[in-house]
Amino acid sequence: MIDKNFDPASFEQAIYARWEREGAFRPARPDAKPFTIVIPPPNVTGSLHIGHALDNTLQDLLIRWHRLNGRDARWIVGTDHAGIATQMVVERQLAQAQQPGRTAMGREAFLEKVWAWKEESGGTITRQLRRLGASCDWENERFTMDDGMNEAVLKVFVTLYKQGLLYRDKRLVNWDPKFRTAISDLEVETREVAGTFTHIRYPLADGAVLDSGADHIVVATTRPETMLGDTAVAVHPGDARYTSVIGKHVLLPITGRRIPIIADEHADPELGSGAVKITPAHDFNDWAVYERNKAIGWINILDAEARICAADGVPEAYEGLTREDARQQVVTDLEAMELIERIEQKTIQMPYGDRSGVVIEPYLTDQWYVNAAELAKDALSAVHDGRTQFVPKTWEKTYFNWMENIQPWCVSRQLWWGHRIPAWYAPDGRVFVAETEAQAQAQAGDVGLTRDEDVLDTWFSSALWPFGTLGWPDATPDLARHYPGDVLVTGFDIIFFWVARMMMQGLHFMGPERSDPKDRVPFRIVYCHGLVRDAKGQKMSKSKGNTVDPLDLIDKYGADALRFTLTAMETQGRDIKLNESRIEGYRNFATKLWNAARFAQSNGIAGSTSPLPPAASQPVNRWIIGEVRSAARALEQAIADFRFDAYADVIYKLVWSRFCDWYLELIKPLLGEGADAEVAAETRAVAGWALDQILVMLHPVMPFLSEELWHQLAVRDDLILAEWVKTDQLPEDAAASADIDWLISLISEVRSARTEVNVPPSAKLAYAVDGASPATLARLTANAAAIERLARILPGDVAPGGRLQVVHFEATILIPIGDVVDLAAEKSRLDKAMTAAIKERDALAGRLGNPGFTEKAKPEAVEKAREDHAARSAEAERLEAALSRLG
RNA sequence: GGGCGUUUAGCUCAGUGGUAGAGCAUCUCCUUUACACGGAGAGGGUCGGGGGUUCGAAACCCUCAACGCCCACCA
């Protein structure tokens, strides 16, 4: 028996265990068409946040839907080593435990600690995904640093190197002084902060003067300390103020170095003084100036922690100062020399590390770069020609814009946790890139080699996820079958980080293996969902303290309610403002269905596993068959359109507004005492079938509840809904729907008539039931006057004595009636309704009289207007008649 | 400086050329034998402003405004 209380916690975990135990997430369907989704691998040591809950709910919905529809649906799952994030956590743990730090313990010992932490916390997020109900292929769980992925990473690195698409280069990188590593452009976020704009006088050397007579050039900077590393002053070649001094020098204050005045387009005559200081080693623009004017050279004045280091002309007193302290010191010294023209307070843009939160320093180092511009070519055309499509489409523009302006991708990181770069160096500086040290040694000959200390950017391996997880570089059956993935579901915030890189690597490495260009892309659809925000629309963050833990929500409302909420609120990429009351509402929905099933069971209605609806003669049964069918069609459309909100809406309305509110109410008399046995049997069969269909349709969104009820109502206990194949053979039955539409409108009429007759607060409601029980008849007798009154208002025949039978409807229905007390109010209401009907009727008549409308509008629209006009006319007449009967 | 998005009921949002919708909230009534996590009803909107296209615009075009996001080297 279905329990009186709906308690999701009582069955969710047991159901999940059964699914997994019986292999429901990967039923053997060798002949079926595959359907593949590759999970965005979460941080292996992380825990599930609400964004994961959304992302994975949507994926699970798609996977389960296609699995129910017979596809060989497979959800590839695994976790990411998350280089910098994980290393950070472990370093923090060591510090808290007052153990030796990373550098003190050394690389091997530190990596052991990280692996230990991975083992310890690695199961958390996958357990949490199970709580959510994610039907992943757990038997083949992967990790970005498992043997297979390591092999793929090595192969890709070496291949790109051999192809000249990956190279080592000395150039400015975004340097994180806190973690002492390079990071990519994408890991830098620009923030506006209050800063200063310092105008400094650089004295001209050798007695030179400007045409204006000045003996100095003014340059402005937000970072005065970098002047220690200046190697030139640039002016625009066409700037008349400075033509006479181009090629001459200034004396760089504090350092006493003579630096040249050069002409370069970079200097904008419109800005400030028109002259700009050039610090090649500490500014991206200035580096570009240096590349055009190599003679000026460059001077590095900072160490890896962004402290002033020994450098040409830098006074010893500066060495070891932080950037901030050095800035202060420079300004103080220059002021003493009266070389500060003025200092403006100004809002300036500063680069920050997205993980470390410290100011990023442009820093001159040797790093490994991928020629992303080359790889981007095919990645661009694949989206242009639709081999991969973004949903919603608007993200394609973002993708194009970034890809078209893509910069070399810095892939080396000065970290320890990650894939170590497979490059070895000979003492003479020669580089050998190979998959193994032995191969490198073979190339190098008889010299000692040292391996590159650095590791790869985490996204380097994530980029290989769609094929690395399927066994590549081996030509496995899985790879042949499940690449490309059908859909990638992800947040728009990682389009650049991840989606773009997967596109580039997928196309490049699967290109040679697939003859059809359509099969080279890593996935055919990229579905980008929005961010989950708090109820006020603010971004959730730990620092704001406004995060919600999906596990708490699951404990409180059940996984299904959370899933349904996220599904219903996902409207194609728009951000979601999560409100707990909404979850509560969908928990109530689950309860509603639970109770409906309980009612069904107590009335002898058993489940069904047949896709075919039973033969039905009763209008109400034929109607619900039509409703179920039309809902099924709407769901197919919702899936085809990636309209998750529509999916939830259709099933919600079918269950609540159709099945519960109408159907179950309407069939009560058909099942009660004294009911026709044949009708009752038919009704039980149809109700059981409809309920089964509902559970199947609901399953992708609410897998736990649907599975539980399916078993509770089941004819066979050995079947599992999660691996069930729905056979789609529902017949079209438009006639049945039309038939019952008329019935519904009639009942609505009766109901609205009831309000028109104004039930007073004190009135007892009664039911008029054909073949009612003696007790009911007794109550009806007491309300005979009301029945009579109703008879004067309704167009149908009302039999006095308690048998209220509405026109041609043979099944008995329940009609609430009430005492009529206020005749004047009733008349006024009828009058109001009649006026409204007439107004609408006349408006429609006006439109129908408009040739522009009847000739140009769509035929359906005209037809609908005609029908509505007829309906309003009839309504108006009916109300008028009712009014006149009231006298 | 570019680009994108949003603006519809108190709140959260659907609705892309044909009589303005849903959920929640509010108010009224209901111990009715699946469900008060329920039922029956009600109130509430000049669809951000202005202009245009059209027989007809929340929807299409132009423009303004507000809010939000992304990208970008103004030293």
Coordinates of C-alpha atoms in Angstrom, one line a residue, chain A residues 352-646:
Chain A
Y352 CA 43.3 40.6 -10.4
G353 CA 43.9 36.8 -10.2
D354 CA 40.5 35.1 -10.2
R355 CA 41.7 32.6 -7.6
S356 CA 44.3 34.4 -5.6
G357 CA 42.6 37.8 -5.6
V358 CA 45.9 39.6 -5.8
V359 CA 47.0 42.1 -8.4
I360 CA 48.4 40.3 -11.5
E361 CA 51.8 41.4 -12.7
P362 CA 52.8 41.4 -16.4
Y363 CA 56.0 39.4 -16.0
L364 CA 58.7 38.3 -18.4
T365 CA 59.2 34.5 -18.3
D366 CA 59.6 31.4 -20.5
Q367 CA 56.3 29.6 -20.9
W368 CA 54.7 27.1 -23.2
Y369 CA 52.1 28.4 -25.6
V370 CA 49.6 26.8 -27.9
N371 CA 49.0 28.5 -31.2
A372 CA 45.3 28.9 -30.5
A373 CA 44.7 31.1 -33.6
E374 CA 45.5 28.2 -35.8
L375 CA 43.4 25.7 -34.0
A376 CA 40.6 28.3 -33.8
K377 CA 40.1 28.2 -37.6
D378 CA 38.3 24.9 -37.7
A379 CA 36.6 25.6 -34.5
L380 CA 35.1 28.7 -36.0
S381 CA 34.0 27.1 -39.2
A382 CA 32.4 24.2 -37.3
V383 CA 30.0 26.6 -35.6
H384 CA 29.6 28.7 -38.7
D385 CA 28.4 25.8 -40.7
G386 CA 26.3 24.4 -38.0
R387 CA 28.2 21.2 -37.2
T388 CA 28.0 22.4 -33.6
Q389 CA 25.1 24.6 -32.6
F390 CA 24.7 26.7 -29.5
V391 CA 21.4 26.9 -27.7
P392 CA 20.5 29.6 -27.2
K393 CA 22.0 30.8 -30.4
T394 CA 23.0 34.1 -29.1
W395 CA 26.1 32.6 -27.5
E396 CA 27.5 31.8 -30.9
K397 CA 28.3 35.5 -31.3
T398 CA 30.3 35.5 -28.0
Y399 CA 32.1 32.4 -29.2
F400 CA 32.9 33.9 -32.6
N401 CA 34.1 37.2 -31.1
W402 CA 36.5 35.5 -28.8
M403 CA 37.8 32.9 -31.3
E404 CA 38.4 35.6 -33.9
N405 CA 40.6 37.6 -31.5
I406 CA 42.2 34.6 -29.8
Q407 CA 45.7 35.1 -28.3
P408 CA 48.3 32.4 -27.8
W409 CA 47.2 30.2 -24.9
C410 CA 49.7 30.0 -22.1
V411 CA 49.5 26.4 -21.0
S412 CA 52.3 26.1 -18.5
R413 CA 51.8 26.7 -14.8
Q414 CA 54.4 26.9 -12.1
L415 CA 52.5 24.4 -9.9
W416 CA 53.1 20.8 -8.9
W417 CA 49.6 19.3 -9.0
G418 CA 48.8 18.5 -12.6
H419 CA 50.2 16.9 -15.7
R420 CA 53.9 17.6 -15.8
I421 CA 55.1 19.0 -19.0
P422 CA 56.8 16.3 -21.1
A423 CA 59.9 18.4 -22.0
W424 CA 63.5 17.7 -21.1
Y425 CA 66.4 20.1 -21.3
A426 CA 70.0 19.4 -22.1
P427 CA 72.7 21.3 -20.3
D428 CA 73.3 23.3 -23.5
G429 CA 69.6 24.4 -23.5
R430 CA 68.3 22.1 -26.2
V431 CA 64.7 21.0 -25.6
F432 CA 63.4 17.5 -26.2
V433 CA 59.7 16.9 -26.1
A434 CA 58.6 13.3 -25.9
E435 CA 56.0 11.1 -24.3
T436 CA 58.6 9.4 -22.1
E437 CA 61.9 10.3 -20.6
A438 CA 63.5 7.3 -22.5
Q439 CA 62.3 8.7 -25.8
A440 CA 63.6 12.1 -24.9
Q441 CA 66.9 10.6 -23.9
A442 CA 67.1 8.7 -27.1
Q443 CA 66.7 11.9 -29.0
A444 CA 69.2 13.8 -26.9
G445 CA 72.0 11.2 -27.0
D446 CA 74.5 10.9 -24.3
V447 CA 73.8 14.0 -22.2
G448 CA 72.1 14.5 -18.9
L449 CA 68.5 15.7 -19.1
T450 CA 66.4 17.6 -16.7
R451 CA 62.7 17.6 -16.9
D452 CA 60.6 20.8 -17.1
E453 CA 59.4 21.6 -13.6
D454 CA 56.1 23.0 -14.7
V455 CA 52.6 21.4 -15.1
L456 CA 49.9 22.1 -17.6
D457 CA 46.9 24.3 -17.3
T458 CA 44.0 22.3 -15.9
W459 CA 42.0 23.2 -19.0
F460 CA 44.5 21.6 -21.2
S461 CA 43.4 18.2 -20.1
S462 CA 39.7 19.2 -19.8
A463 CA 39.9 20.1 -23.4
L464 CA 40.5 16.4 -24.2
W465 CA 37.7 15.2 -22.1
P466 CA 35.2 14.3 -24.9
F467 CA 37.5 11.9 -26.5
G468 CA 40.1 11.1 -23.7
T469 CA 37.3 9.6 -21.6
L470 CA 36.4 7.2 -24.5
G471 CA 39.8 5.6 -24.7
W472 CA 41.6 7.9 -27.2
P473 CA 44.4 7.6 -28.4
D474 CA 43.3 4.0 -28.7
A475 CA 40.7 3.3 -31.3
T476 CA 38.2 1.9 -28.9
P477 CA 34.6 0.8 -29.7
D478 CA 33.4 3.4 -27.2
L479 CA 35.2 6.1 -29.1
A480 CA 33.6 5.0 -32.4
R481 CA 30.2 4.8 -30.8
H482 CA 30.0 7.8 -28.5
Y483 CA 32.0 10.5 -30.2
P484 CA 30.7 13.1 -30.9
G485 CA 28.5 13.7 -27.9
D486 CA 25.0 14.7 -28.7
V487 CA 24.7 17.5 -26.3
L488 CA 27.0 19.4 -24.0
V489 CA 25.3 21.1 -21.1
T490 CA 27.2 23.8 -19.4
G491 CA 27.1 27.3 -18.0
F492 CA 27.9 30.1 -20.3
D493 CA 30.7 31.2 -18.0
I494 CA 33.0 28.5 -19.3
I495 CA 32.5 28.9 -23.0
F496 CA 36.0 30.3 -23.4
F497 CA 37.7 28.2 -20.7
W498 CA 36.3 24.9 -21.7
V499 CA 33.9 24.8 -24.7
A500 CA 36.2 26.6 -27.0
R501 CA 39.2 24.5 -26.1
M502 CA 37.3 21.3 -26.5
M503 CA 36.2 22.4 -29.9
M504 CA 39.8 23.2 -30.9
Q505 CA 41.3 20.0 -29.6
G506 CA 38.4 17.8 -30.6
L507 CA 38.4 18.9 -34.2
H508 CA 42.2 18.8 -34.4
F509 CA 42.7 15.3 -33.0
M510 CA 39.5 13.6 -34.1
G511 CA 39.8 15.2 -37.6
P512 CA 42.2 12.5 -38.9
E513 CA 40.0 9.7 -37.5
R514 CA 36.7 10.8 -39.0
S515 CA 36.1 11.0 -42.6
D516 CA 32.9 13.0 -42.3
P517 CA 33.6 16.5 -41.0
K518 CA 30.2 16.4 -39.1
D519 CA 31.6 13.7 -36.9
R520 CA 34.7 15.5 -35.9
V521 CA 33.2 18.0 -33.5
P522 CA 33.1 17.0 -29.9
F523 CA 29.4 17.6 -29.6
R524 CA 26.6 18.6 -31.8
I525 CA 24.7 20.9 -29.5
V526 CA 26.0 23.2 -26.7
Y527 CA 23.3 24.0 -24.3
C528 CA 24.3 27.0 -22.2
H529 CA 22.2 27.6 -19.1
G530 CA 22.3 30.6 -16.8
L531 CA 23.7 31.1 -13.4
V532 CA 21.8 30.3 -10.3
R533 CA 21.4 33.4 -8.2
D534 CA 19.9 34.0 -4.8
A535 CA 16.3 35.1 -4.4
K536 CA 17.3 38.8 -4.8
G537 CA 19.2 38.1 -8.0
Q538 CA 22.6 38.4 -6.4
K539 CA 25.4 36.1 -7.5
M540 CA 25.9 33.4 -4.8
S541 CA 29.3 33.4 -3.2
K542 CA 30.8 32.1 0.0
S543 CA 32.0 35.5 1.0
K544 CA 28.5 37.0 0.7
G545 CA 27.2 34.1 2.7
N546 CA 24.2 33.8 0.4
T547 CA 24.9 30.3 -1.0
V548 CA 22.4 27.5 -0.6
D549 CA 23.5 24.0 -0.3
P550 CA 21.6 21.7 -2.7
L551 CA 22.1 18.9 -0.3
D552 CA 20.2 20.8 2.4
L553 CA 17.4 21.4 -0.1
I554 CA 17.3 17.7 -1.0
D555 CA 17.1 16.8 2.6
K556 CA 14.3 19.2 3.2
Y557 CA 12.2 18.8 0.0
G558 CA 13.5 15.8 -1.8
A559 CA 15.8 15.6 -4.8
D560 CA 12.8 15.5 -7.1
A561 CA 11.4 18.8 -5.9
L562 CA 14.8 20.5 -6.4
R563 CA 15.1 18.9 -9.8
F564 CA 11.7 20.0 -10.9
T565 CA 12.3 23.5 -9.6
L566 CA 15.5 23.9 -11.5
T567 CA 13.9 22.4 -14.6
A568 CA 10.9 24.7 -14.5
M569 CA 13.0 27.8 -13.9
E570 CA 15.5 27.1 -16.7
T571 CA 14.3 29.3 -19.5
Q572 CA 17.1 29.0 -22.1
G573 CA 20.0 30.6 -20.5
R574 CA 18.4 33.2 -18.5
D575 CA 19.8 33.5 -14.9
I576 CA 17.7 31.7 -12.3
K577 CA 16.7 33.5 -9.2
L578 CA 16.2 30.6 -6.8
N579 CA 13.4 31.1 -4.3
E580 CA 12.8 28.4 -1.7
S581 CA 9.1 28.9 -1.9
R582 CA 9.2 27.7 -5.4
I583 CA 10.9 24.5 -4.3
E584 CA 8.2 24.1 -1.7
G585 CA 5.6 24.5 -4.4
Y586 CA 7.0 21.7 -6.5
R587 CA 7.4 19.5 -3.4
N588 CA 3.6 20.1 -3.0
F589 CA 3.2 18.9 -6.6
A590 CA 5.0 15.7 -5.8
T591 CA 2.7 15.2 -2.8
K592 CA -0.3 15.8 -5.0
L593 CA 0.7 13.1 -7.4
W594 CA 1.6 10.8 -4.5
N595 CA -1.9 11.2 -3.1
A596 CA -3.5 10.8 -6.5
A597 CA -1.7 7.5 -6.8
R598 CA -2.8 6.5 -3.4
F599 CA -6.4 7.3 -4.3
A600 CA -6.0 5.3 -7.5
Q601 CA -4.7 2.3 -5.6
S602 CA -7.4 2.4 -3.0
N603 CA -9.9 2.3 -5.8
G604 CA -8.5 -0.8 -7.3
I605 CA -6.6 1.0 -10.1
A606 CA -3.3 -0.8 -10.9
G607 CA -0.5 0.4 -13.0
S608 CA 0.0 -0.5 -16.5
T609 CA 3.0 -1.1 -18.6
S610 CA 1.2 -1.0 -21.9
P611 CA 1.8 1.9 -24.2
L612 CA -1.6 1.3 -25.7
P613 CA -4.6 2.9 -24.0
P614 CA -7.4 0.5 -23.2
A615 CA -10.6 0.7 -25.2
A616 CA -12.7 3.5 -23.9
S617 CA -16.4 4.4 -24.4
Q618 CA -16.9 6.9 -21.6
P619 CA -16.3 10.5 -22.7
V620 CA -14.3 11.2 -19.6
N621 CA -12.0 8.3 -20.3
R622 CA -11.6 9.2 -23.9
W623 CA -10.9 12.7 -22.9
I624 CA -8.0 11.8 -20.6
I625 CA -6.5 9.6 -23.3
G626 CA -6.5 12.6 -25.6
E627 CA -5.0 14.8 -22.9
V628 CA -2.2 12.4 -22.2
R629 CA -1.5 12.1 -25.9
S630 CA -1.3 15.8 -26.4
A631 CA 0.9 16.2 -23.4
A632 CA 3.2 13.6 -24.8
R633 CA 3.5 15.5 -28.0
A634 CA 4.1 18.7 -26.2
L635 CA 6.9 17.1 -24.2
E636 CA 8.5 15.8 -27.4
Q637 CA 8.5 19.3 -28.7
A638 CA 9.9 20.7 -25.5
I639 CA 12.8 18.3 -25.7
A640 CA 13.4 19.1 -29.4
D641 CA 13.5 22.8 -28.6
F642 CA 15.5 22.4 -25.3
R643 CA 12.7 24.2 -23.5
F644 CA 13.1 22.7 -20.1
D645 CA 10.6 25.1 -18.6
A646 CA 8.0 23.9 -21.1

